[in-house]
PDB file of C-alpha atoms in Angstrom:
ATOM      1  CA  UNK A   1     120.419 -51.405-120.561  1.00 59.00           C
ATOM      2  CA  UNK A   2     118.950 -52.095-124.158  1.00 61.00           C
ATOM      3  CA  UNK A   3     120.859 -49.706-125.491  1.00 65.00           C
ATOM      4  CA  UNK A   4     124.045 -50.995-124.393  1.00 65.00           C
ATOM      5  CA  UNK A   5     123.325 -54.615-125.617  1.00 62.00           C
ATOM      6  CA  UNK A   6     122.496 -53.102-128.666  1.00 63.00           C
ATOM      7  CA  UNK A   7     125.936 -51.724-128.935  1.00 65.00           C
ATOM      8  CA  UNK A   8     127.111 -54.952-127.891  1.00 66.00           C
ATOM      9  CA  UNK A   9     125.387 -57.402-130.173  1.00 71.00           C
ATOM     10  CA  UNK A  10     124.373 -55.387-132.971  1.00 73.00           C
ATOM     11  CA  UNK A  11     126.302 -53.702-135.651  1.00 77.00           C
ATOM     12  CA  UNK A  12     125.367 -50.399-137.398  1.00 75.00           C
ATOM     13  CA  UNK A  13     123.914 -52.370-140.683  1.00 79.00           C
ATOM     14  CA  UNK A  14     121.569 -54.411-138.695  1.00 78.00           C
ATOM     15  CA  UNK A  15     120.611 -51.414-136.866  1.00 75.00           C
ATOM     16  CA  UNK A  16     119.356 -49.918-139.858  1.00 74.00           C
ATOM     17  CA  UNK A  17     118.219 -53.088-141.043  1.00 73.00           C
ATOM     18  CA  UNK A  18     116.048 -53.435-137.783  1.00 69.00           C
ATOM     19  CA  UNK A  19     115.451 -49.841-136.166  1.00 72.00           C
ATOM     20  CA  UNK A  20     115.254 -47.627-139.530  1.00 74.00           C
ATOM     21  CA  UNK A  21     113.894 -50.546-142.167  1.00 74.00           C
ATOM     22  CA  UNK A  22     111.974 -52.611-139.743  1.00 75.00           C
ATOM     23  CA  UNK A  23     113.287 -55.556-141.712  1.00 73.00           C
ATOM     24  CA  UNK A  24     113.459 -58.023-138.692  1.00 74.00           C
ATOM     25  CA  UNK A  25     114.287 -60.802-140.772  1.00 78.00           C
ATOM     26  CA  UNK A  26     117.246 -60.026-142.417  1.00 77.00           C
ATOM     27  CA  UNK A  27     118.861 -63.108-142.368  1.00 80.00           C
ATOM     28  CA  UNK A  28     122.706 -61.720-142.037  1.00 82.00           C
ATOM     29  CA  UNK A  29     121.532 -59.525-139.332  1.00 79.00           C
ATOM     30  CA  UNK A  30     120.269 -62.623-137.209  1.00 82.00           C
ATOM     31  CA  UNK A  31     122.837 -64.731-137.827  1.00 85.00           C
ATOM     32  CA  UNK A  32     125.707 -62.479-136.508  1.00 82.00           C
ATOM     33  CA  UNK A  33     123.126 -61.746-133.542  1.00 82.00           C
ATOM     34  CA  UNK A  34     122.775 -65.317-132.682  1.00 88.00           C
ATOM     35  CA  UNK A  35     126.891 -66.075-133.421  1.00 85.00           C
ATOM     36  CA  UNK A  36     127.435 -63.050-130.818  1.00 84.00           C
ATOM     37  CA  UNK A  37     125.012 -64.361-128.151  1.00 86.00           C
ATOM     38  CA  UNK A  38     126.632 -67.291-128.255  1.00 88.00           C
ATOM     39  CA  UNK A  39     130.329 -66.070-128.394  1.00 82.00           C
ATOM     40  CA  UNK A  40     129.263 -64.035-125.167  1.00 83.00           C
ATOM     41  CA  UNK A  41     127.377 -67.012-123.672  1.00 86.00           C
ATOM     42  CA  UNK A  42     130.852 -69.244-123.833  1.00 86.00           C
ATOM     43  CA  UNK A  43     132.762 -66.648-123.079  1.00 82.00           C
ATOM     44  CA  UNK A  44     130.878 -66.222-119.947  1.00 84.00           C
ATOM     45  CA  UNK A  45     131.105 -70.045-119.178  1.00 85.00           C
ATOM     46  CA  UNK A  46     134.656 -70.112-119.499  1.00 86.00           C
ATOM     47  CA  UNK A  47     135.196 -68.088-116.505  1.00 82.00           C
ATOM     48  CA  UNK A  48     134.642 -71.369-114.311  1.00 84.00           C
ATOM     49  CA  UNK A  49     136.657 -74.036-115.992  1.00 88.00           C
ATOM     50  CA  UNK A  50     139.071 -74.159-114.311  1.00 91.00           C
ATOM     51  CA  UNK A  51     138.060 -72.584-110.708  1.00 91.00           C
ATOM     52  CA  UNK A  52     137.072 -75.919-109.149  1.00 92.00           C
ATOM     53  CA  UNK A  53     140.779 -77.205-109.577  1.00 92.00           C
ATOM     54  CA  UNK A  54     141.742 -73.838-108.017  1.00 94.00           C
ATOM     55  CA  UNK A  55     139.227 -73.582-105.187  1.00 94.00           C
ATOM     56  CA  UNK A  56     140.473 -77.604-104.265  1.00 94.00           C
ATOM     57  CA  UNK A  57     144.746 -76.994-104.296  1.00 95.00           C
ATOM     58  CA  UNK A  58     143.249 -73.584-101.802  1.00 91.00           C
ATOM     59  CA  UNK A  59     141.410 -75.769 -99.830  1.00 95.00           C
ATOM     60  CA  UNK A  60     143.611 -79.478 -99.288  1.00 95.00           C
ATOM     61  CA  UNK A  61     146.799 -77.047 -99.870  1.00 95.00           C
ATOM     62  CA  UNK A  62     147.610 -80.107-101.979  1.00 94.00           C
ATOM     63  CA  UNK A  63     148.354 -80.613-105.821  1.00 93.00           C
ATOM     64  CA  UNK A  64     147.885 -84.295-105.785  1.00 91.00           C
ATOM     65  CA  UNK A  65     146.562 -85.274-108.825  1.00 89.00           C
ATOM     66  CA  UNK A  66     147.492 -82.270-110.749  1.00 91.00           C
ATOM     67  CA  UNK A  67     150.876 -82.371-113.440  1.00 93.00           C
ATOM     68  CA  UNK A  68     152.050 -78.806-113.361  1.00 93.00           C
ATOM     69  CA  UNK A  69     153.736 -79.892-117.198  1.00 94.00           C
ATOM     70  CA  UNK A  70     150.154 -80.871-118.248  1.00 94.00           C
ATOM     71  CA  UNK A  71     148.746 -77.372-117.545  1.00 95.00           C
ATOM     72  CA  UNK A  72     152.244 -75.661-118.736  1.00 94.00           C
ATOM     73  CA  UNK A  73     151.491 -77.225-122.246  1.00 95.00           C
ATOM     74  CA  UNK A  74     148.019 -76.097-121.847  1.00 94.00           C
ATOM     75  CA  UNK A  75     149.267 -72.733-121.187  1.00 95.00           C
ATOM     76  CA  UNK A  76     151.986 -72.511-124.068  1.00 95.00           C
ATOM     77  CA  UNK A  77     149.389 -73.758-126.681  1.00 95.00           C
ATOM     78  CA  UNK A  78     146.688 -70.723-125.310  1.00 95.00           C
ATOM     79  CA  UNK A  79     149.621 -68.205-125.580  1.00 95.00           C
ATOM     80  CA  UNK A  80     150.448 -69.222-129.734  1.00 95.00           C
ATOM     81  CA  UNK A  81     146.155 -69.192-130.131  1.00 94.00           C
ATOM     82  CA  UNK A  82     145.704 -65.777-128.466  1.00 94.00           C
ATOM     83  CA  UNK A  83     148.874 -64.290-130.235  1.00 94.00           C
ATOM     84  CA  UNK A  84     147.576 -65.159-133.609  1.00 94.00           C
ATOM     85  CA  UNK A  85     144.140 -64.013-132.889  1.00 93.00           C
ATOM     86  CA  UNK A  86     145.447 -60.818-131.874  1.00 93.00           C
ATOM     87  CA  UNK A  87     147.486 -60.515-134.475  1.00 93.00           C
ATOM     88  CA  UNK A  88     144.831 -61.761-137.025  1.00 93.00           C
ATOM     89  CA  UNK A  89     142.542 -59.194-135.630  1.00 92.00           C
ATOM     90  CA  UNK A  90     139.640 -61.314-134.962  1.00 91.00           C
ATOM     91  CA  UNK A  91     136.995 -60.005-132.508  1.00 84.00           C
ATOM     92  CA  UNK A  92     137.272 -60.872-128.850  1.00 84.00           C
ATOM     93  CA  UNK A  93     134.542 -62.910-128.569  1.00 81.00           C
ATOM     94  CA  UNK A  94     136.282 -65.570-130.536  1.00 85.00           C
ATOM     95  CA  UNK A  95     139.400 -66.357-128.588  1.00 90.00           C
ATOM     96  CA  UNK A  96     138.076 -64.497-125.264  1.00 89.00           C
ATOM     97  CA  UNK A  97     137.342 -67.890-124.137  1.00 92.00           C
ATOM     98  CA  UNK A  98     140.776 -68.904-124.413  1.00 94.00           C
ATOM     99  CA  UNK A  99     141.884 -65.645-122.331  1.00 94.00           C
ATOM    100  CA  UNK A 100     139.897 -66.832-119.269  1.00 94.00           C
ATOM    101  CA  UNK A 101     141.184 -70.158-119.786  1.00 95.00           C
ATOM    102  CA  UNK A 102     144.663 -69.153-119.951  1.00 96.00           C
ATOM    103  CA  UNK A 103     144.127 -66.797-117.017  1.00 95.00           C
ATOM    104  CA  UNK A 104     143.211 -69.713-114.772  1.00 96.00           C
ATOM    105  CA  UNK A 105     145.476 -71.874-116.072  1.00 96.00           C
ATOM    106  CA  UNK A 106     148.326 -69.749-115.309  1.00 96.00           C
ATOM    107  CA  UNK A 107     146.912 -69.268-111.930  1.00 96.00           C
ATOM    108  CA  UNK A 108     146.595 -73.014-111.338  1.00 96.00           C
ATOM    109  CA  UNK A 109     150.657 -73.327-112.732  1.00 96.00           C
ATOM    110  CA  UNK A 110     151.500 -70.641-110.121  1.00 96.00           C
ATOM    111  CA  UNK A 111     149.032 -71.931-107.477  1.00 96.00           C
ATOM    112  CA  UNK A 112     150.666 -75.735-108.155  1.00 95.00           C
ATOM    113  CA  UNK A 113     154.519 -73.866-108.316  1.00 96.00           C
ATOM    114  CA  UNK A 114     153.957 -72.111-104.510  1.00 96.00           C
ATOM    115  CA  UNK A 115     152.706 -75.194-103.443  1.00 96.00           C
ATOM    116  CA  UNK A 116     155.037 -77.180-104.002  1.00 95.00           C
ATOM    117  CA  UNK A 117     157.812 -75.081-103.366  1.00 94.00           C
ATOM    118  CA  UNK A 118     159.561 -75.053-106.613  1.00 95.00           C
ATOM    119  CA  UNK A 119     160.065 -71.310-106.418  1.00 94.00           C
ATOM    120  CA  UNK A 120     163.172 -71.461-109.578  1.00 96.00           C
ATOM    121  CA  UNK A 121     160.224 -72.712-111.744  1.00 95.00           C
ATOM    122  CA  UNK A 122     158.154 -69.774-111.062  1.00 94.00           C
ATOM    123  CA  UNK A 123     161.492 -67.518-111.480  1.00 95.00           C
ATOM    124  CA  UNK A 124     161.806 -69.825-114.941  1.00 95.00           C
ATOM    125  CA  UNK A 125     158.678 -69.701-116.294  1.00 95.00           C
ATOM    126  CA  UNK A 126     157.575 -65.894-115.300  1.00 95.00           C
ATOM    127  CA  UNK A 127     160.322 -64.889-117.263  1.00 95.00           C
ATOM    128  CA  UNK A 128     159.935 -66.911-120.644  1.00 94.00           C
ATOM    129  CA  UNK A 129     156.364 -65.294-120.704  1.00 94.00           C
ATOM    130  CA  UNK A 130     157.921 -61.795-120.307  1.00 95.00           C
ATOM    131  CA  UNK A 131     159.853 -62.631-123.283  1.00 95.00           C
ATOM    132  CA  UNK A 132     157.120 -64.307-125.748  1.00 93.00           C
ATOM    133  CA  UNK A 133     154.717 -61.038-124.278  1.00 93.00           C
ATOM    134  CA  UNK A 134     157.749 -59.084-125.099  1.00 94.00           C
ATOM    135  CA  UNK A 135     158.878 -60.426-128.685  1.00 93.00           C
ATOM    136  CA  UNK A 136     154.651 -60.265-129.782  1.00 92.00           C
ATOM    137  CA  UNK A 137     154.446 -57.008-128.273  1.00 91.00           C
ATOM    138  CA  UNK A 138     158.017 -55.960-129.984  1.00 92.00           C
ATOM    139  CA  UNK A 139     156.283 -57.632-133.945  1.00 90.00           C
ATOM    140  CA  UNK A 140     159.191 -59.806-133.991  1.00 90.00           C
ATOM    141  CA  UNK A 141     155.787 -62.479-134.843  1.00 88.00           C
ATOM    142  CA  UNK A 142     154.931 -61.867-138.287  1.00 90.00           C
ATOM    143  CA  UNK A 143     151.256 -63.556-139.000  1.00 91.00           C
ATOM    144  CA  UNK A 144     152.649 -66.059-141.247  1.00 92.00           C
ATOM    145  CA  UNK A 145     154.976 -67.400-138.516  1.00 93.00           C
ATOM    146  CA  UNK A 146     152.612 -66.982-136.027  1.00 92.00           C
ATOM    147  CA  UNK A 147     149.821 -69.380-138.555  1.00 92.00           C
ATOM    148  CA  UNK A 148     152.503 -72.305-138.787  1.00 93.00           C
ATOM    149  CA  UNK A 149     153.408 -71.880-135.023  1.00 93.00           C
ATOM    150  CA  UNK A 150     149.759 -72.447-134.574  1.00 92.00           C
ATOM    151  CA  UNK A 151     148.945 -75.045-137.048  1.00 92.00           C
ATOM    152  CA  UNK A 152     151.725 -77.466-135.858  1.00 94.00           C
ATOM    153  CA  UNK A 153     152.071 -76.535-132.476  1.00 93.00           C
ATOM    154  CA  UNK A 154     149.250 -75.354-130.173  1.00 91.00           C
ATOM    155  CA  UNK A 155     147.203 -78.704-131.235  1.00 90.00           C
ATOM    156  CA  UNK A 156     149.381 -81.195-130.354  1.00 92.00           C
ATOM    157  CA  UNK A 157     150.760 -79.280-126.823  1.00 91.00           C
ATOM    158  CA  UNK A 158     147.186 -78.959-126.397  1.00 89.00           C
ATOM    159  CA  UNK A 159     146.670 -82.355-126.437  1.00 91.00           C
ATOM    160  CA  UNK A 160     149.947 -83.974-125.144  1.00 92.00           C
ATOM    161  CA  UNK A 161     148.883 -81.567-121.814  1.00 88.00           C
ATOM    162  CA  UNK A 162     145.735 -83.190-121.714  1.00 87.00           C
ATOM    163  CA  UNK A 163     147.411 -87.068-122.158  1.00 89.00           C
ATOM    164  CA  UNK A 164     150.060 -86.589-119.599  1.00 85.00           C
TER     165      UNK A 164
END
């Protein structure tokens, strides 16, 4: 078990750093330890943000209360972050967070769509994700495009979602 959390949290510097130079104070070394425990203790977290909202539509079979535009804005803005993290190569436990959140979110949209019976919205909005997965997977998203898409867009959807 140590050795796989060793794999995990440390890279191969601080491994010499700590196993070969016994230099347990390398100040590098502890900071990217501590950023990773925490990236893994948040991404952990996020795994329940949004079940309660689930588990109540399941139980009520209602979506009172809940704007299925709010969460599809919610949803939109995760898809630009996650694009241009992939595309940015950054590690996934700095936008794996925002995975699980979109997972549940598009759960919740689906969850809110059945219940509700608006079946051509879940026809609608299954495929414009097929295309955006499609057009990132196809590099028709360079990571300039993708950067202003971000800057001026998945802020402000982010935040009209959470307004409306």
């Amino acid at each position: 078990m140590a050795k796989i959390l060793s794999q995990l949290f440390v890279d191969e510097q601080c491994k010499n750093s700590y196993y070969i130079s016994k230099n347990f104070i390398d100040v590098s070394c502890i900071g990217s330890l501590i950023t990773k425990i925490i990236g893994s203790a948040i991404l952990v977290g996020s795994f329940s943000t949004k079940i309660p909202q689930i588990a109540v539509v399941f139980r009520n079979w209602s979506t009172l209360g809940l704007n299925s535009l709010s969460v599809l804005l919610e949803i939109i803005a995760g898809i630009i972050l996650i694009f241009y993290c992939l595309i940015s190569e950054f590690t996934i436990l700095s936008y794996g967070e925002s995975i699980n959140i979109l997972i549940q979110n598009m759960l919740l949209l689906y969850l809110t769509l059945i219940v509700d019976k608006r079946m051509k919205e879940i026809f609608l909005f299954t495929s414009l994700l097929v295309v955006a997965v499609s057009l990132f997977l196809a590099n028709a998203f360079t990571k300039n495009i993708l950067f202003v898409i971000y800057m001026y867009f998945s802020f402000p959807l982010s935040m009209i979602g959470k307004v409306i």
